[in-house]
JSON list of C-alpha atoms in Angstrom, two decimals:
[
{"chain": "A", "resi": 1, "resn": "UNK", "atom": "CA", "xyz": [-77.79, 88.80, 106.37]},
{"chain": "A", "resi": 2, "resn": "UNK", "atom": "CA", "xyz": [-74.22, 86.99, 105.13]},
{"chain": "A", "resi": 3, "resn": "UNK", "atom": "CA", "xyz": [-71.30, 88.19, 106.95]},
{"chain": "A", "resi": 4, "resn": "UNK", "atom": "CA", "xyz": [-69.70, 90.30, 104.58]},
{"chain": "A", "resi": 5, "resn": "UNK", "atom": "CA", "xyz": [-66.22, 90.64, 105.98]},
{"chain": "A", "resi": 6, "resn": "UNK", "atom": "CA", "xyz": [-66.22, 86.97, 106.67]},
{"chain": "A", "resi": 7, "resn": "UNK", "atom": "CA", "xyz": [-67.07, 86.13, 102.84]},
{"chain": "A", "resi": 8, "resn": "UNK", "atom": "CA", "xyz": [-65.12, 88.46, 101.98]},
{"chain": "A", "resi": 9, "resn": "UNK", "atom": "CA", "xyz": [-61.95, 87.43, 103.65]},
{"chain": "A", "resi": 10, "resn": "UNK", "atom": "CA", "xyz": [-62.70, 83.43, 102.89]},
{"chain": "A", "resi": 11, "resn": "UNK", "atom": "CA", "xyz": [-63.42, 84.04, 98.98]},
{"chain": "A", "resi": 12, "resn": "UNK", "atom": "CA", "xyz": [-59.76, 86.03, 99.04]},
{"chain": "A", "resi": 13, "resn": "UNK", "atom": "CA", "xyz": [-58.23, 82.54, 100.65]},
{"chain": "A", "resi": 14, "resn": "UNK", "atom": "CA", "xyz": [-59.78, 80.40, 98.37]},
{"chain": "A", "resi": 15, "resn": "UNK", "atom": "CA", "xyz": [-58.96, 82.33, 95.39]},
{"chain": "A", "resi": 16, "resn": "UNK", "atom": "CA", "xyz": [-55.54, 82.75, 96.47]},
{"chain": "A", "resi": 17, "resn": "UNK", "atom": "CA", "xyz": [-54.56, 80.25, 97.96]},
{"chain": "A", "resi": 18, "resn": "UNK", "atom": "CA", "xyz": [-56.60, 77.08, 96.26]},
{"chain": "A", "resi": 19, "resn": "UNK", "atom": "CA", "xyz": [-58.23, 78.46, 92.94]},
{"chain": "A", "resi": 20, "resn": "UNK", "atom": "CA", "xyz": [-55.83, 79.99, 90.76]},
{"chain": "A", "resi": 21, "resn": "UNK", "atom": "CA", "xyz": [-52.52, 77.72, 92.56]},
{"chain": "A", "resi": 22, "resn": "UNK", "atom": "CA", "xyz": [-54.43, 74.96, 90.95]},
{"chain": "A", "resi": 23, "resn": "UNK", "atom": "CA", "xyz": [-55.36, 76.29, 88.05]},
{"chain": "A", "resi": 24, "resn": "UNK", "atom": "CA", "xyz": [-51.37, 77.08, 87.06]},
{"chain": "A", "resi": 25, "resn": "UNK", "atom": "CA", "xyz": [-50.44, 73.70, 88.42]},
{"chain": "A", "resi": 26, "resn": "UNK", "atom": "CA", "xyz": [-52.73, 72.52, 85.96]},
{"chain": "A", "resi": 27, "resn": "UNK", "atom": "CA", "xyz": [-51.46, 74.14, 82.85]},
{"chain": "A", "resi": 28, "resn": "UNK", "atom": "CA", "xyz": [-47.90, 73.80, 83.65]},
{"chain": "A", "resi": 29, "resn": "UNK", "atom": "CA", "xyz": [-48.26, 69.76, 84.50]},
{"chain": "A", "resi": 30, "resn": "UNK", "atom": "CA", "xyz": [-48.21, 68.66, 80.85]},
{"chain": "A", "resi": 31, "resn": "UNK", "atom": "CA", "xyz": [-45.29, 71.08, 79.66]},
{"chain": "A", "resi": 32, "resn": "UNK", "atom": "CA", "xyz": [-41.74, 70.23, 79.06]},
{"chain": "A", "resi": 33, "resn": "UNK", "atom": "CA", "xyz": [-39.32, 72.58, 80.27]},
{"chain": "A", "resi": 34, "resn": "UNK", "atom": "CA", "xyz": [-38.78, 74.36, 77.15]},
{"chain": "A", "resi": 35, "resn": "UNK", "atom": "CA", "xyz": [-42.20, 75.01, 77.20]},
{"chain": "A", "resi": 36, "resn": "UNK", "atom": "CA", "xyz": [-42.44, 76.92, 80.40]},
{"chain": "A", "resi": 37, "resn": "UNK", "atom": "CA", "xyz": [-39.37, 79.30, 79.26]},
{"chain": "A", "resi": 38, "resn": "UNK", "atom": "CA", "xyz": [-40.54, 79.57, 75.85]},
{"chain": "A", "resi": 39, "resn": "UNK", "atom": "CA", "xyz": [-41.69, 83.24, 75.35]},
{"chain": "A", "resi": 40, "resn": "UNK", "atom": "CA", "xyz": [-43.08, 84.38, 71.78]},
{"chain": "A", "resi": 41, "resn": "UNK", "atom": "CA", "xyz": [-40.91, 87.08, 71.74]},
{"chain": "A", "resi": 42, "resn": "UNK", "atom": "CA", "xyz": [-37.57, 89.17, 73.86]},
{"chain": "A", "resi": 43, "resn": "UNK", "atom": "CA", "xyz": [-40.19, 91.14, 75.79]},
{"chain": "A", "resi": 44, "resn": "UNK", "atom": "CA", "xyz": [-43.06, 89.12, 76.52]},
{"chain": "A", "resi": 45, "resn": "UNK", "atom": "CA", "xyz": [-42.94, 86.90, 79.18]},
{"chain": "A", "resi": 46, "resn": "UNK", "atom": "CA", "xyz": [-42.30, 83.01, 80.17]},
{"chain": "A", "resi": 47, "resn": "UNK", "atom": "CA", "xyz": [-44.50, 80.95, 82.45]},
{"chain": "A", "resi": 48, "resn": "UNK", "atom": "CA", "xyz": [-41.28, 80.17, 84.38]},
{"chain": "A", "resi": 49, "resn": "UNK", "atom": "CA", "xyz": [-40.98, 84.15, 84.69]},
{"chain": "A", "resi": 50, "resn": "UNK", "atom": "CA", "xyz": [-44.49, 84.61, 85.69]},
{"chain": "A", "resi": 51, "resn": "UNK", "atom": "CA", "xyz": [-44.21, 81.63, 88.46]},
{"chain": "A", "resi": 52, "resn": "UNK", "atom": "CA", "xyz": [-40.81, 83.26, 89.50]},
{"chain": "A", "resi": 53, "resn": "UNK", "atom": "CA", "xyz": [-42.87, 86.86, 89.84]},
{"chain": "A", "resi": 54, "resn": "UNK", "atom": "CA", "xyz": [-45.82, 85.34, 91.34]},
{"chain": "A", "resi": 55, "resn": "UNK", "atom": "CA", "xyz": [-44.03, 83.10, 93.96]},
{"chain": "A", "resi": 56, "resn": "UNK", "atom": "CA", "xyz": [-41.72, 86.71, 95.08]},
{"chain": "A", "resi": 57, "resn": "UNK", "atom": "CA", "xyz": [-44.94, 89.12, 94.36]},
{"chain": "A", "resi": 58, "resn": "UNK", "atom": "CA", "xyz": [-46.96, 86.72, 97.05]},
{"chain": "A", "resi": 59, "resn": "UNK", "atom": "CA", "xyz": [-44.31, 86.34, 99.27]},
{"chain": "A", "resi": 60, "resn": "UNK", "atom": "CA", "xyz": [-43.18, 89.85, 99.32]},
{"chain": "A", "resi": 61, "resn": "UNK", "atom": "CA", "xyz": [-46.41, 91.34, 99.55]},
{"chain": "A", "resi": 62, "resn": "UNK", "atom": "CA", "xyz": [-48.85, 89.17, 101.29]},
{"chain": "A", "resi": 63, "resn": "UNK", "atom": "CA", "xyz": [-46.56, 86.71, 103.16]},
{"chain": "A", "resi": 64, "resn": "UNK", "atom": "CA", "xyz": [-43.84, 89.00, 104.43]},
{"chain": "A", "resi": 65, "resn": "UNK", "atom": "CA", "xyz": [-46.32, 92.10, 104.76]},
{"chain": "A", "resi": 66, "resn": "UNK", "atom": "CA", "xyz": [-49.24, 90.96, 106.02]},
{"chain": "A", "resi": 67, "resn": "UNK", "atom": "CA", "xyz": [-47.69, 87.09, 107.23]},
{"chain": "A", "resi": 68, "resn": "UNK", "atom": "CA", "xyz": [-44.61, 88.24, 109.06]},
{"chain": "A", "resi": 69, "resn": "UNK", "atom": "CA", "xyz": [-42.81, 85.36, 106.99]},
{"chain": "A", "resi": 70, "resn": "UNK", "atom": "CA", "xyz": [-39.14, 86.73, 106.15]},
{"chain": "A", "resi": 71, "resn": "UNK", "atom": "CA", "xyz": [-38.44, 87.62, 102.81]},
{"chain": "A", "resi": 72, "resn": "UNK", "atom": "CA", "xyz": [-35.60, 89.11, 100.44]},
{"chain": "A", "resi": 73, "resn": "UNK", "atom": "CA", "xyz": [-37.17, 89.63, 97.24]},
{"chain": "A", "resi": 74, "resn": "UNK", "atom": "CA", "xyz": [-35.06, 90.54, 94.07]},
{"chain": "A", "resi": 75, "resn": "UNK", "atom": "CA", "xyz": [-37.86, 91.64, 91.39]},
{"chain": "A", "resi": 76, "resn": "UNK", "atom": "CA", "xyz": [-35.77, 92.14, 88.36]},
{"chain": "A", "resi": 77, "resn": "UNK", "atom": "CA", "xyz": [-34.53, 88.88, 88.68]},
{"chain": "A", "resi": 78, "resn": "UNK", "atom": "CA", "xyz": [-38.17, 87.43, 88.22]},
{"chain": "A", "resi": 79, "resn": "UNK", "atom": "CA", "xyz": [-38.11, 89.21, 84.78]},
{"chain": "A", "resi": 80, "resn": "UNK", "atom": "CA", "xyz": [-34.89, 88.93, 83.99]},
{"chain": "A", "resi": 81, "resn": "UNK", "atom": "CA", "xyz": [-34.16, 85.01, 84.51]},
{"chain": "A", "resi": 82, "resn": "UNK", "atom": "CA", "xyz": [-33.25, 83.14, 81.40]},
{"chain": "A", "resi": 83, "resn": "UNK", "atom": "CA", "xyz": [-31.49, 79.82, 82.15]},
{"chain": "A", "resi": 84, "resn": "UNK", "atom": "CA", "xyz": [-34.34, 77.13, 82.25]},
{"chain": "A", "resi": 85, "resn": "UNK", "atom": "CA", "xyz": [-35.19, 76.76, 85.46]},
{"chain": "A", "resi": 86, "resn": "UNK", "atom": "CA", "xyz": [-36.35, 73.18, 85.94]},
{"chain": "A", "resi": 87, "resn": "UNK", "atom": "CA", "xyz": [-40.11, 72.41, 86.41]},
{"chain": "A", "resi": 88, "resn": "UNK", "atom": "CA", "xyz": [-39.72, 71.13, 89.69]},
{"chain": "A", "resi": 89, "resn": "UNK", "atom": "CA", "xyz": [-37.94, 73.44, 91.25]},
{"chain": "A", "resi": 90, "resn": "UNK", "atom": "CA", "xyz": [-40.20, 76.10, 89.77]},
{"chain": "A", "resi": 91, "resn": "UNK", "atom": "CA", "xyz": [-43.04, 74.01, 91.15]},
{"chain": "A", "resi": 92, "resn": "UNK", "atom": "CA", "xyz": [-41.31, 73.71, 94.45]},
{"chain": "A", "resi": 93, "resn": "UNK", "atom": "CA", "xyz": [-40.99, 77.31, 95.29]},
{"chain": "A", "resi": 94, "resn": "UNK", "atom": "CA", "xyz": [-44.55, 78.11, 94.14]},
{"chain": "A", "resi": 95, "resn": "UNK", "atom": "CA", "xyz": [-45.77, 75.62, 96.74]},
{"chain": "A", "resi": 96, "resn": "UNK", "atom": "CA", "xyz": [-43.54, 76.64, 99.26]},
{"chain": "A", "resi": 97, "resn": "UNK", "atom": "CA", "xyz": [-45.21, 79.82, 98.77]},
{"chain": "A", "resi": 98, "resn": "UNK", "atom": "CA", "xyz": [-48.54, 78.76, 98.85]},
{"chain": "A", "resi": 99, "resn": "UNK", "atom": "CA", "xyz": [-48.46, 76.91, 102.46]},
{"chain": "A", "resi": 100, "resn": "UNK", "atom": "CA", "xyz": [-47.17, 80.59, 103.76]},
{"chain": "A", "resi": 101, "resn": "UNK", "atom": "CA", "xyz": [-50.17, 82.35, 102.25]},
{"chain": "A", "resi": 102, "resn": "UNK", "atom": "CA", "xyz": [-52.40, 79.63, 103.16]},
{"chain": "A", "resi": 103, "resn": "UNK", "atom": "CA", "xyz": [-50.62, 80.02, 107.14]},
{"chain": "A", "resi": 104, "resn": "UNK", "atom": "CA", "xyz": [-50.80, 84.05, 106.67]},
{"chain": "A", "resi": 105, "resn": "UNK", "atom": "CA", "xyz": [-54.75, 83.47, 106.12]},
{"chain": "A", "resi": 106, "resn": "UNK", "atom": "CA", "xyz": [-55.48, 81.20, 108.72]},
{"chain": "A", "resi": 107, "resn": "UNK", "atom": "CA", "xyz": [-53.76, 83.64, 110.81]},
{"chain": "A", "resi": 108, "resn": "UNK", "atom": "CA", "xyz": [-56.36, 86.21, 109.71]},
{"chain": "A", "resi": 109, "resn": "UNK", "atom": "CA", "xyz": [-59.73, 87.40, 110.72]},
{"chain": "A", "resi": 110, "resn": "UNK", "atom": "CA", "xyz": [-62.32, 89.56, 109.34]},
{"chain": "A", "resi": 111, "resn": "UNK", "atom": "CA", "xyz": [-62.12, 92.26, 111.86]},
{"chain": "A", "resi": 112, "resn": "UNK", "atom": "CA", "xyz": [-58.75, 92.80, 111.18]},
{"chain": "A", "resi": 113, "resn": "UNK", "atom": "CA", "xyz": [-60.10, 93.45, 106.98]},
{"chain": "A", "resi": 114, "resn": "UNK", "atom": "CA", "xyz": [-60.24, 97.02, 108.43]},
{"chain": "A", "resi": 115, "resn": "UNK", "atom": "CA", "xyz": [-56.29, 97.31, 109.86]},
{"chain": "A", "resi": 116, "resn": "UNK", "atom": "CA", "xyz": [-53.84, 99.96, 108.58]},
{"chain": "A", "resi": 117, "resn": "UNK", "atom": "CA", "xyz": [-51.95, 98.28, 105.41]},
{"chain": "A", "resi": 118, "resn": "UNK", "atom": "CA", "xyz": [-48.28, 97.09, 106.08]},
{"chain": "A", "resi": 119, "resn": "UNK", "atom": "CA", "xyz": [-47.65, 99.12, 102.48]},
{"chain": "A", "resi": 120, "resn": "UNK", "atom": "CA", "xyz": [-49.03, 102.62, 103.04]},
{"chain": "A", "resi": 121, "resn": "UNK", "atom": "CA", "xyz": [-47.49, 103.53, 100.08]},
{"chain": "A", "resi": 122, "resn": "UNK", "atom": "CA", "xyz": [-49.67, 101.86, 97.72]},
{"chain": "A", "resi": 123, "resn": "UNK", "atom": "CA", "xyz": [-53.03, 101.13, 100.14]},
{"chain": "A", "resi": 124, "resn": "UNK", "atom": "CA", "xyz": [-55.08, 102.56, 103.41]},
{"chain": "A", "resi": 125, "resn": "UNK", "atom": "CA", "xyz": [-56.55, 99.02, 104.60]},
{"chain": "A", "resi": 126, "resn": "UNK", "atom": "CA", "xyz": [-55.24, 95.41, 104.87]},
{"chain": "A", "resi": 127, "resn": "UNK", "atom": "CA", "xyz": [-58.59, 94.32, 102.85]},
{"chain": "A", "resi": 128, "resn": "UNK", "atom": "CA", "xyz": [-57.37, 96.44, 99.85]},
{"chain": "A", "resi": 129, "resn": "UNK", "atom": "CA", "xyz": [-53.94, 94.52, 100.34]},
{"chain": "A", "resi": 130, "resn": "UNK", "atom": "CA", "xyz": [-55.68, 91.23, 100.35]},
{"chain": "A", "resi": 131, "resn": "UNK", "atom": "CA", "xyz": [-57.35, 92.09, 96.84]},
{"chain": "A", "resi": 132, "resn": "UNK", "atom": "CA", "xyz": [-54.85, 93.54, 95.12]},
{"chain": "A", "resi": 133, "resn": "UNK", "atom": "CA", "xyz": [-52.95, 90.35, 95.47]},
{"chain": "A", "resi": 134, "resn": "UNK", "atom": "CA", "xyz": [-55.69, 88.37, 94.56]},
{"chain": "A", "resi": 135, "resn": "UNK", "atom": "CA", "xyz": [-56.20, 90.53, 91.59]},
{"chain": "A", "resi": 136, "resn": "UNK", "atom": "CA", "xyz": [-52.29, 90.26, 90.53]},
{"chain": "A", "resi": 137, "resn": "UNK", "atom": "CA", "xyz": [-52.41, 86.20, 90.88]},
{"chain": "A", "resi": 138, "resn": "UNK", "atom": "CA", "xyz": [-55.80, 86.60, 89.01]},
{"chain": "A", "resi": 139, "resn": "UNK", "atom": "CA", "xyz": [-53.79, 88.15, 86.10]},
{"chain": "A", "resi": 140, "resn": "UNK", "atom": "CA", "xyz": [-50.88, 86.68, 85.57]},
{"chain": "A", "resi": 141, "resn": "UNK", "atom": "CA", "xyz": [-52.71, 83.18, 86.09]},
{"chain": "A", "resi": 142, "resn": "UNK", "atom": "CA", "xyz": [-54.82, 84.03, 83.25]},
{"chain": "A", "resi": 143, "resn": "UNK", "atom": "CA", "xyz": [-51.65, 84.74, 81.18]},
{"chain": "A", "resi": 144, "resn": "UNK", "atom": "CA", "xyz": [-50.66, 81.56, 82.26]},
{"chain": "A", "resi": 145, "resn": "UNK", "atom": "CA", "xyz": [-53.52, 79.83, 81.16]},
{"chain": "A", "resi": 146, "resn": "UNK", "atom": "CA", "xyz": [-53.09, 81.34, 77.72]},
{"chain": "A", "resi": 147, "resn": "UNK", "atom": "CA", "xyz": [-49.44, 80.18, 76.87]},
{"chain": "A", "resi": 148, "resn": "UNK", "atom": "CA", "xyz": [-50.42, 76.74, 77.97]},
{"chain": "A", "resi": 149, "resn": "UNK", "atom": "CA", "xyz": [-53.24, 76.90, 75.31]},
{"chain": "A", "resi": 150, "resn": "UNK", "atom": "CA", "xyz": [-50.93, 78.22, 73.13]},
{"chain": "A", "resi": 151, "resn": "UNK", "atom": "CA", "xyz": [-48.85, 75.20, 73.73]},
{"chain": "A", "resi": 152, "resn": "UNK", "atom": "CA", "xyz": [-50.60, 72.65, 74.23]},
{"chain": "A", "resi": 153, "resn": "UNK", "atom": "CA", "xyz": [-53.62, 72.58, 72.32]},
{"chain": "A", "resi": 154, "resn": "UNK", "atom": "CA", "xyz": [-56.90, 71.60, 74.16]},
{"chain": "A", "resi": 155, "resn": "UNK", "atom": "CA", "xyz": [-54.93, 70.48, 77.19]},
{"chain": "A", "resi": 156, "resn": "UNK", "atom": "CA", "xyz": [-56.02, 73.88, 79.40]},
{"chain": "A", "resi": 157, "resn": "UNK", "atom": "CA", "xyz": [-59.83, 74.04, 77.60]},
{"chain": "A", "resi": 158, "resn": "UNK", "atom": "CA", "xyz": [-61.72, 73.76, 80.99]},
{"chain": "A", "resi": 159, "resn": "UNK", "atom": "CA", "xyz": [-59.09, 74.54, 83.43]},
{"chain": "A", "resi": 160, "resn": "UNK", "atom": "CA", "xyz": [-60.58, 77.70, 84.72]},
{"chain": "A", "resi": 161, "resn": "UNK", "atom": "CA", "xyz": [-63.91, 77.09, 85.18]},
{"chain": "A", "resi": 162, "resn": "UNK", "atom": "CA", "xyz": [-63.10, 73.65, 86.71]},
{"chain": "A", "resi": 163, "resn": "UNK", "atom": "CA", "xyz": [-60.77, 74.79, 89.19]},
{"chain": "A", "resi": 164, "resn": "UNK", "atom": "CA", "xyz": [-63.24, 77.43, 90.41]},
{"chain": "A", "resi": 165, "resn": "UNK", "atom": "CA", "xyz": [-66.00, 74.14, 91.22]},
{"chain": "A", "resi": 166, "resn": "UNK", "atom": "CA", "xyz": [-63.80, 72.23, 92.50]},
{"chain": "A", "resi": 167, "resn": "UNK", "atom": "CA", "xyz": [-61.18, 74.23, 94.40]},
{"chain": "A", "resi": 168, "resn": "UNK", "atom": "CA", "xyz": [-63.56, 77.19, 95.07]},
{"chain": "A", "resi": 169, "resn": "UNK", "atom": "CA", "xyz": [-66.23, 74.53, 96.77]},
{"chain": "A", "resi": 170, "resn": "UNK", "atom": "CA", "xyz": [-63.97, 72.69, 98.55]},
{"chain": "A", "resi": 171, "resn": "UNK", "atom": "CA", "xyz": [-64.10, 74.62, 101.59]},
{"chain": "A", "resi": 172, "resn": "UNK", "atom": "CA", "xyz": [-67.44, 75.10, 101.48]},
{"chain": "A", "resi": 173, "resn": "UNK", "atom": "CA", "xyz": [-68.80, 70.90, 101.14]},
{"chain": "A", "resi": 174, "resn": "UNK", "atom": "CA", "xyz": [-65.67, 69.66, 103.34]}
]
């Protein structure tokens, strides 16, 4: 019989930390700047504000809480930012983001799935932490995936079930 808390806890990393990273870096590569602010309307929002929410969502909740990783997070901002951020520096934070979450799960084991949450407010167990992150980064990289259709046509076609081969199997054939 698998190891269900080790599967577990591995198909968490890979989703959050290799899958759906990749599958945003994908659809934002071929956009201009104006692109990634442009929103379709005043309350909808931009790819740049759903990488600024992602990279302080992640790093708040699953870097900071469960990582230890200090943190200052200023959510309305996230929402809230207008000027065009450039690509790069988008793109920059994002991965900075990513190498904490991918040192806050190498830091993890399964046994400790079953710890207290470091937000009591909103879970009982660390595991439930784990997947509500990876269920938040699940959603708003599927938004993603949609403006970048939206915007460049054809260009994001097999993005998500690519990235979940490749990225997804990575760890498992290396």
């Amino acid at each position: 019989m698998p190891d269900l808390p080790a599967a577990a806890l591995e198909a968490l990393r890979t989703r959050t930390t290799r899958v759906f990273p990749e599958q945003i870096r994908s659809c934002v590569a071929p956009l201009t700047d104006e692109q990634i602010w442009w929103r379709p309307n005043e309350s909808s929002n931009s790819i740049g504000n759903l990488l600024l929410h992602l990279t302080g969502s992640l790093n708040h909740y699953l870097n900071r809480g469960v990582g230890g990783f200090d943190y200052q997070r200023d959510r309305p901002a996230e929402f809230s930012e207008r000027r065009p951020i450039p690509k790069e520096q988008l793109l920059a934070a994002f991965e900075a983001m990513v190498t904490k979450a991918e040192q806050t799960f190498a830091a993890l084991t399964p046994e400790r799935l079953s710890d207290p949450s470091p937000e009591p407010n909103l879970h009982s167990l660390l595991f439930e932490d784990l997947f509500a992150v990876a269920v938040h980064l699940s959603n708003h990289t599927g938004q993603i995936v949609w403006i970048a259709k939206m915007l460049h046509e054809g260009g994001a076609g097999e993005i998500w079930i690519r990235t979940h081969r490749e990225a997804g199997a990575r760890k498992r054939s290396g």
